[in-house]
């Protein structure tokens, strides 16, 4: 599914918003997600999505960021289920493709209304409902409440997609089998390990090596050059996103099912703090290469340097060589600087996602 687009800006022809209509050549099933509170805007955006080849349109009623909620969009729509039902019915009737809706469990812990909202959406003609098991106020704090997701799935006749705290293929499989979901949606998990979808497909951990991950990140940069341009202007645009991605990519650790499946039942792995070296796997800091430690480093300065090296490299091999040198020169300093502020930084980064 695409990044969320503001329907009003999309319909008005905003260049950035219209890029969200692009479907990759290898995407057999492609959906476009919009934010709106107006039926006419939703229909217009849905028609554009259908013309662009989208299989379905998704209405985002789960986004908790202020930029959306201050406009009465995203999770703010959960405050009035009846009005939301009219919005969904109007859009669904006016577009030639199915309309799905993404919601949260409610506005706050004292205003959880997921059952009322999801039933209103079903009655309004939503083809499926995605439920994030947190409230708007919680954003990404505390564990997602999958019990609420299951309650809704048992009550509704339309398909329910569960969302919240999915980092591994075995967590995704368990959520589907134990919580009555037809599918699960992942957000931060895919930012930490973009190969998560392949892991789920193959039902095994891929566990890419240090050099293989350098290759994956180099490929990401290649895609950014293709999209933004391989020049100074393109670099400036790309670097609005690229170093930020390493705030998530640096959190990748191997999480073998035989070690972590039971732990995932006690606490979400995505919210479980793992040190640079994972003692559960017999790792020590000294057993890791400098390059591996660099890829796991949480220093924002390190992320800037890694992004720059990848952008300036001419091949995967050149990227690995440049990163090896950077790691040898600076990893000890960056590890020391990153350690004191780790918890605050992770929370802030997750909150900024929306």
CSV table of C-alpha atoms in Angstrom, one decimal:
chain,number,residue,atom,x,y,z
A,1,UNK,CA,0.0,0.0,0.0
A,2,UNK,CA,1.2,3.5,-0.7
A,3,UNK,CA,2.2,6.2,1.7
A,4,UNK,CA,-0.7,8.2,3.1
A,5,UNK,CA,-1.8,11.0,0.8
A,6,UNK,CA,-3.9,14.0,1.8
A,7,UNK,CA,-6.8,13.6,-0.7
A,8,UNK,CA,-7.3,17.4,-1.1
A,9,UNK,CA,-3.7,17.9,-2.1
A,10,UNK,CA,-3.7,14.9,-4.3
A,11,UNK,CA,-6.8,16.1,-6.2
A,12,UNK,CA,-5.4,19.5,-6.6
A,13,UNK,CA,-2.4,18.0,-8.4
A,14,UNK,CA,0.3,18.3,-5.7
A,15,UNK,CA,3.4,16.7,-7.3
A,16,UNK,CA,4.6,14.9,-4.2
A,17,UNK,CA,1.2,13.5,-3.4
A,18,UNK,CA,0.8,12.2,-6.9
A,19,UNK,CA,4.0,10.2,-6.7
A,20,UNK,CA,2.0,8.0,-4.2
A,21,UNK,CA,-0.1,6.8,-7.2
A,22,UNK,CA,2.9,5.1,-8.8
A,23,UNK,CA,2.8,1.4,-8.9
A,24,UNK,CA,6.0,-0.6,-9.1
A,25,UNK,CA,6.4,-3.1,-11.9
A,26,UNK,CA,6.5,-6.0,-9.5
A,27,UNK,CA,3.5,-5.0,-7.4
A,28,UNK,CA,0.6,-7.3,-8.5
A,29,UNK,CA,-1.6,-5.9,-5.7
A,30,UNK,CA,-1.4,-2.2,-5.1
A,31,UNK,CA,-3.5,0.0,-2.8
A,32,UNK,CA,-3.6,3.8,-2.3
A,33,UNK,CA,-4.1,5.2,1.1
A,34,UNK,CA,-5.7,8.6,1.6
A,35,UNK,CA,-6.7,11.0,4.5
A,36,UNK,CA,-9.9,13.0,4.1
A,37,UNK,CA,-13.1,14.0,5.9
A,38,UNK,CA,-15.0,15.0,2.7
A,39,UNK,CA,-16.9,12.5,0.6
A,40,UNK,CA,-16.3,14.4,-2.7
A,41,UNK,CA,-12.5,14.5,-2.0
A,42,UNK,CA,-12.5,10.8,-1.2
A,43,UNK,CA,-14.4,9.9,-4.4
A,44,UNK,CA,-12.1,12.1,-6.6
A,45,UNK,CA,-9.0,10.6,-5.0
A,46,UNK,CA,-10.4,7.1,-5.4
A,47,UNK,CA,-11.1,7.6,-9.0
A,48,UNK,CA,-7.5,8.8,-9.5
A,49,UNK,CA,-6.3,5.7,-7.7
A,50,UNK,CA,-8.4,3.4,-9.8
A,51,UNK,CA,-7.2,5.1,-13.0
A,52,UNK,CA,-3.6,4.6,-11.8
A,53,UNK,CA,-4.2,0.9,-11.5
A,54,UNK,CA,-4.9,0.6,-7.7
A,55,UNK,CA,-6.6,-2.6,-6.6
A,56,UNK,CA,-8.2,-0.8,-3.6
A,57,UNK,CA,-8.5,2.5,-1.8
A,58,UNK,CA,-7.7,2.7,2.0
A,59,UNK,CA,-9.0,5.5,4.2
A,60,UNK,CA,-6.6,6.3,7.0
A,61,UNK,CA,-8.5,6.8,10.3
A,62,UNK,CA,-5.6,5.8,12.5
A,63,UNK,CA,-2.9,8.4,11.9
A,64,UNK,CA,-2.3,10.1,15.3
A,65,UNK,CA,0.1,12.9,14.3
A,66,UNK,CA,-0.9,16.4,15.0
A,67,UNK,CA,-0.5,17.5,11.4
A,68,UNK,CA,-3.5,15.2,10.6
A,69,UNK,CA,-5.6,15.3,13.7
A,70,UNK,CA,-5.6,19.1,13.9
A,71,UNK,CA,-7.4,19.1,10.5
A,72,UNK,CA,-9.9,16.6,11.8
A,73,UNK,CA,-8.3,13.8,9.8
A,74,UNK,CA,-6.7,10.5,10.7
A,75,UNK,CA,-7.5,9.2,14.2
A,76,UNK,CA,-9.6,12.3,14.9
A,77,UNK,CA,-12.4,10.7,12.8
A,78,UNK,CA,-12.8,8.0,15.5
A,79,UNK,CA,-14.5,10.6,17.8
A,80,UNK,CA,-17.7,10.4,15.8
A,81,UNK,CA,-18.5,6.9,14.5
A,82,UNK,CA,-21.8,7.8,12.9
A,83,UNK,CA,-20.3,10.6,11.0
A,84,UNK,CA,-17.4,8.4,10.0
A,85,UNK,CA,-19.9,5.8,8.8
A,86,UNK,CA,-21.5,8.3,6.5
A,87,UNK,CA,-18.1,9.3,5.1
A,88,UNK,CA,-17.2,5.7,4.3
A,89,UNK,CA,-20.6,5.0,2.8
A,90,UNK,CA,-20.4,8.0,0.5
A,91,UNK,CA,-16.9,7.2,-0.7
A,92,UNK,CA,-17.5,3.5,-1.1
A,93,UNK,CA,-20.6,4.2,-3.3
A,94,UNK,CA,-18.7,6.5,-5.5
A,95,UNK,CA,-15.6,4.6,-6.5
A,96,UNK,CA,-15.2,1.4,-8.7
A,97,UNK,CA,-12.7,-0.3,-6.4
A,98,UNK,CA,-13.1,-1.6,-2.8
A,99,UNK,CA,-12.7,0.8,0.1
A,100,UNK,CA,-10.9,-0.4,3.2
A,101,UNK,CA,-10.4,1.6,6.4
A,102,UNK,CA,-7.6,1.7,8.9
A,103,UNK,CA,-8.4,2.6,12.5
A,104,UNK,CA,-7.1,2.5,16.1
A,105,UNK,CA,-8.8,1.2,19.2
A,106,UNK,CA,-10.1,4.7,20.1
A,107,UNK,CA,-9.1,8.2,21.0
A,108,UNK,CA,-7.8,7.4,24.5
A,109,UNK,CA,-7.8,4.7,27.1
A,110,UNK,CA,-11.0,6.1,28.5
A,111,UNK,CA,-12.6,6.4,25.1
A,112,UNK,CA,-12.0,3.0,23.4
A,113,UNK,CA,-14.8,2.5,20.9
A,114,UNK,CA,-13.3,0.1,18.4
A,115,UNK,CA,-16.4,-2.2,18.4
A,116,UNK,CA,-18.7,0.7,17.7
A,117,UNK,CA,-16.5,2.2,15.0
A,118,UNK,CA,-15.7,-1.1,13.3
A,119,UNK,CA,-19.4,-2.1,13.2
A,120,UNK,CA,-20.3,1.3,11.7
A,121,UNK,CA,-17.6,0.8,9.0
A,122,UNK,CA,-18.9,-2.7,8.2
A,123,UNK,CA,-22.5,-1.3,7.9
A,124,UNK,CA,-21.2,1.5,5.7
A,125,UNK,CA,-19.7,-0.8,3.1
A,126,UNK,CA,-16.1,-1.1,4.1
A,127,UNK,CA,-14.5,-4.1,2.3
A,128,UNK,CA,-12.1,-4.7,5.2
A,129,UNK,CA,-11.0,-3.0,8.5
A,130,UNK,CA,-7.4,-2.7,9.7
A,131,UNK,CA,-7.2,-2.3,13.5
A,132,UNK,CA,-4.1,-1.0,15.3
A,133,UNK,CA,-4.4,-2.1,18.9
A,134,UNK,CA,-3.4,1.3,20.4
A,135,UNK,CA,-5.3,4.5,20.9
A,136,UNK,CA,-4.6,7.8,19.3
A,137,UNK,CA,-3.1,9.2,22.5
A,138,UNK,CA,-0.9,6.1,23.0
A,139,UNK,CA,0.7,6.5,19.5
A,140,UNK,CA,3.5,3.9,19.9
A,141,UNK,CA,3.7,3.7,23.6
A,142,UNK,CA,2.8,0.5,25.5
A,143,UNK,CA,2.1,-2.8,23.8
A,144,UNK,CA,-0.7,-3.0,21.2
A,145,UNK,CA,-3.9,-4.6,22.6
A,146,UNK,CA,-4.5,-7.6,20.4
A,147,UNK,CA,-7.3,-8.7,22.6
A,148,UNK,CA,-9.3,-5.8,21.2
A,149,UNK,CA,-8.4,-6.8,17.6
A,150,UNK,CA,-9.6,-10.3,18.3
A,151,UNK,CA,-12.9,-9.1,19.8
A,152,UNK,CA,-13.6,-7.1,16.6
A,153,UNK,CA,-12.5,-9.9,14.3
A,154,UNK,CA,-14.9,-12.3,16.1
A,155,UNK,CA,-17.8,-9.8,15.9
A,156,UNK,CA,-17.4,-8.6,12.3
A,157,UNK,CA,-18.2,-10.4,9.1
A,158,UNK,CA,-15.8,-8.3,6.9
A,159,UNK,CA,-12.1,-9.3,7.0
A,160,UNK,CA,-10.1,-7.8,9.9
A,161,UNK,CA,-6.4,-7.0,9.5
A,162,UNK,CA,-4.4,-6.7,12.7
A,163,UNK,CA,-1.7,-4.1,13.3
A,164,UNK,CA,0.8,-3.4,16.0
A,165,UNK,CA,4.2,-4.6,17.2
A,166,UNK,CA,5.0,-7.1,14.4
A,167,UNK,CA,8.7,-7.6,13.9
A,168,UNK,CA,9.1,-11.3,13.0
A,169,UNK,CA,7.4,-13.8,10.8
A,170,UNK,CA,6.5,-16.0,13.7
A,171,UNK,CA,4.8,-13.1,15.5
A,172,UNK,CA,2.8,-12.4,12.4
A,173,UNK,CA,1.8,-16.0,12.0
A,174,UNK,CA,0.8,-16.2,15.7
A,175,UNK,CA,-1.3,-13.1,15.5
A,176,UNK,CA,-3.2,-14.4,12.5
A,177,UNK,CA,-3.8,-17.8,13.9
A,178,UNK,CA,-4.6,-16.8,17.5
A,179,UNK,CA,-6.4,-13.5,16.9
A,180,UNK,CA,-8.7,-14.4,14.0
A,181,UNK,CA,-7.1,-12.0,11.6
A,182,UNK,CA,-7.1,-12.6,7.9
A,183,UNK,CA,-3.8,-10.7,7.6
A,184,UNK,CA,-1.4,-8.5,9.6
A,185,UNK,CA,0.0,-5.1,8.8
A,186,UNK,CA,3.5,-4.0,9.8
A,187,UNK,CA,4.9,-0.5,9.9
A,188,UNK,CA,8.0,0.0,12.1
A,189,UNK,CA,8.9,-3.7,11.7
A,190,UNK,CA,9.4,-3.3,8.0
A,191,UNK,CA,11.5,-0.2,8.5
A,192,UNK,CA,13.8,-2.2,10.8
A,193,UNK,CA,14.0,-5.2,8.5
A,194,UNK,CA,12.6,-4.6,5.0
A,195,UNK,CA,13.1,-8.3,4.2
A,196,UNK,CA,10.3,-9.2,6.8
A,197,UNK,CA,7.8,-9.8,4.0
A,198,UNK,CA,10.1,-12.4,2.4
A,199,UNK,CA,10.6,-14.0,5.8
A,200,UNK,CA,6.9,-14.3,6.2
A,201,UNK,CA,6.5,-15.7,2.7
A,202,UNK,CA,9.1,-18.4,3.3
A,203,UNK,CA,8.3,-18.8,7.1
A,204,UNK,CA,11.9,-18.6,8.1
A,205,UNK,CA,14.4,-16.0,9.3
A,206,UNK,CA,16.7,-14.8,6.5
A,207,UNK,CA,19.4,-13.4,8.8
A,208,UNK,CA,21.4,-11.4,6.2
A,209,UNK,CA,25.0,-11.0,6.9
A,210,UNK,CA,26.8,-7.7,7.5
A,211,UNK,CA,27.9,-7.4,3.9
A,212,UNK,CA,24.5,-8.5,2.6
A,213,UNK,CA,22.8,-5.8,4.6
A,214,UNK,CA,25.3,-3.3,3.2
A,215,UNK,CA,24.2,-4.5,-0.2
A,216,UNK,CA,20.5,-4.0,0.7
A,217,UNK,CA,21.2,-0.5,2.0
A,218,UNK,CA,23.2,0.3,-1.1
A,219,UNK,CA,20.2,-0.8,-3.2
A,220,UNK,CA,18.0,1.5,-1.2
A,221,UNK,CA,20.3,4.4,-2.1
A,222,UNK,CA,20.2,3.4,-5.7
A,223,UNK,CA,16.4,3.6,-5.7
A,224,UNK,CA,16.6,7.0,-4.1
A,225,UNK,CA,19.0,8.2,-6.8
A,226,UNK,CA,16.7,6.9,-9.5
A,227,UNK,CA,13.7,8.7,-7.9
A,228,UNK,CA,15.3,12.0,-6.7
A,229,UNK,CA,18.2,12.2,-9.2
A,230,UNK,CA,21.9,11.5,-8.9
A,231,UNK,CA,23.0,15.1,-8.4
A,232,UNK,CA,23.3,17.7,-5.7
A,233,UNK,CA,19.5,18.5,-5.8
A,234,UNK,CA,18.6,14.9,-5.7
A,235,UNK,CA,21.0,14.3,-2.8
A,236,UNK,CA,19.4,17.1,-0.8
A,237,UNK,CA,16.0,15.7,-1.3
A,238,UNK,CA,17.1,12.1,-0.5
A,239,UNK,CA,18.9,13.1,2.7
A,240,UNK,CA,15.6,14.4,4.1
A,241,UNK,CA,14.8,10.6,4.4
A,242,UNK,CA,18.0,8.5,4.1
A,243,UNK,CA,19.8,9.2,7.5
A,244,UNK,CA,16.4,8.9,9.2
A,245,UNK,CA,16.0,5.3,7.9
A,246,UNK,CA,19.1,4.2,9.8
A,247,UNK,CA,17.4,5.1,13.0
A,248,UNK,CA,15.3,2.0,12.3
A,249,UNK,CA,17.8,-0.1,10.3
A,250,UNK,CA,20.3,0.1,13.1
A,251,UNK,CA,17.9,-1.8,15.4
A,252,UNK,CA,18.1,-5.0,13.3
A,253,UNK,CA,19.2,-8.0,15.3
A,254,UNK,CA,18.8,-11.7,14.5
A,255,UNK,CA,15.8,-13.0,16.5
A,256,UNK,CA,15.8,-16.8,16.0
A,257,UNK,CA,12.5,-18.4,16.7
A,258,UNK,CA,13.9,-21.0,19.0
A,259,UNK,CA,15.3,-18.2,21.3
A,260,UNK,CA,12.8,-15.4,21.0
A,261,UNK,CA,9.4,-16.9,20.2
A,262,UNK,CA,8.6,-17.5,23.9
A,263,UNK,CA,9.9,-14.0,24.8
A,264,UNK,CA,7.7,-12.4,22.2
A,265,UNK,CA,4.6,-13.7,24.1
A,266,UNK,CA,5.8,-11.9,27.2
A,267,UNK,CA,6.6,-8.6,25.6
A,268,UNK,CA,6.7,-7.4,22.0
A,269,UNK,CA,10.2,-7.9,20.5
A,270,UNK,CA,9.9,-4.5,18.7
A,271,UNK,CA,9.8,-2.9,22.1
A,272,UNK,CA,12.4,-5.1,23.7
A,273,UNK,CA,15.7,-3.4,24.3
A,274,UNK,CA,18.6,-5.4,22.9
A,275,UNK,CA,22.2,-4.2,23.4
A,276,UNK,CA,24.7,-3.8,20.6
A,277,UNK,CA,25.8,-7.4,21.3
A,278,UNK,CA,23.1,-9.9,22.1
A,279,UNK,CA,24.1,-12.0,25.1
A,280,UNK,CA,21.1,-14.3,24.4
A,281,UNK,CA,22.9,-15.4,21.2
A,282,UNK,CA,26.4,-15.6,22.8
A,283,UNK,CA,27.6,-12.4,21.3
A,284,UNK,CA,30.1,-10.0,22.9
A,285,UNK,CA,31.1,-6.6,21.6
A,286,UNK,CA,34.5,-7.9,20.9
A,287,UNK,CA,33.1,-10.8,18.8
A,288,UNK,CA,31.4,-8.3,16.4
A,289,UNK,CA,33.3,-6.7,13.5
A,290,UNK,CA,33.6,-2.9,13.5
A,291,UNK,CA,31.4,-2.8,10.4
A,292,UNK,CA,28.7,-4.8,12.1
A,293,UNK,CA,28.9,-2.5,15.1
A,294,UNK,CA,28.6,0.5,12.8
A,295,UNK,CA,25.4,-0.9,11.3
A,296,UNK,CA,24.0,-1.4,14.8
A,297,UNK,CA,25.2,2.0,16.1
A,298,UNK,CA,22.4,4.4,17.2
A,299,UNK,CA,24.4,7.6,16.9
A,300,UNK,CA,22.7,10.1,14.6
A,301,UNK,CA,26.2,11.3,13.4
A,302,UNK,CA,27.0,7.7,12.5
A,303,UNK,CA,23.8,7.6,10.5
A,304,UNK,CA,24.7,10.7,8.6
A,305,UNK,CA,28.2,9.3,7.8
A,306,UNK,CA,26.8,5.9,6.7
A,307,UNK,CA,24.2,7.6,4.4
A,308,UNK,CA,26.9,9.8,2.9
A,309,UNK,CA,29.3,6.9,2.3
A,310,UNK,CA,26.5,4.8,0.6
A,311,UNK,CA,25.5,7.8,-1.6
A,312,UNK,CA,29.1,8.5,-2.7
A,313,UNK,CA,30.0,4.8,-3.4
A,314,UNK,CA,30.3,3.4,-6.9
A,315,UNK,CA,29.5,-0.2,-6.0
A,316,UNK,CA,28.5,-2.4,-3.1
A,317,UNK,CA,32.2,-3.4,-2.6
A,318,UNK,CA,33.2,0.3,-2.6
A,319,UNK,CA,30.4,1.0,0.0
A,320,UNK,CA,31.6,-1.8,2.2
A,321,UNK,CA,35.2,-0.5,2.0
A,322,UNK,CA,34.2,3.0,2.9
A,323,UNK,CA,32.1,1.9,5.8
A,324,UNK,CA,34.8,-0.4,7.1
A,325,UNK,CA,37.2,2.6,7.3
A,326,UNK,CA,34.5,4.9,8.9
A,327,UNK,CA,33.8,2.1,11.5
A,328,UNK,CA,37.5,1.7,12.3
A,329,UNK,CA,38.0,5.4,12.8
A,330,UNK,CA,34.9,6.4,14.7
A,331,UNK,CA,32.8,3.5,16.1
A,332,UNK,CA,34.1,3.7,19.7
A,333,UNK,CA,33.4,7.4,19.9
A,334,UNK,CA,29.9,7.0,18.4
A,335,UNK,CA,28.9,4.1,20.6
A,336,UNK,CA,29.9,6.1,23.7
A,337,UNK,CA,28.0,9.2,22.6
A,338,UNK,CA,24.8,7.2,21.7
A,339,UNK,CA,24.5,5.2,24.9
A,340,UNK,CA,23.2,7.8,27.4
A,341,UNK,CA,20.3,9.0,25.2
A,342,UNK,CA,19.1,5.8,23.6
A,343,UNK,CA,15.7,5.4,25.3
A,344,UNK,CA,14.7,9.0,24.6
A,345,UNK,CA,15.8,8.9,21.0
A,346,UNK,CA,14.0,5.7,20.2
A,347,UNK,CA,10.7,7.0,21.6
A,348,UNK,CA,11.1,10.3,19.7
A,349,UNK,CA,11.8,8.6,16.4
A,350,UNK,CA,8.8,6.3,16.7
A,351,UNK,CA,6.6,9.2,17.7
A,352,UNK,CA,7.7,11.2,14.6
A,353,UNK,CA,6.5,8.4,12.4
A,354,UNK,CA,2.9,9.1,13.1
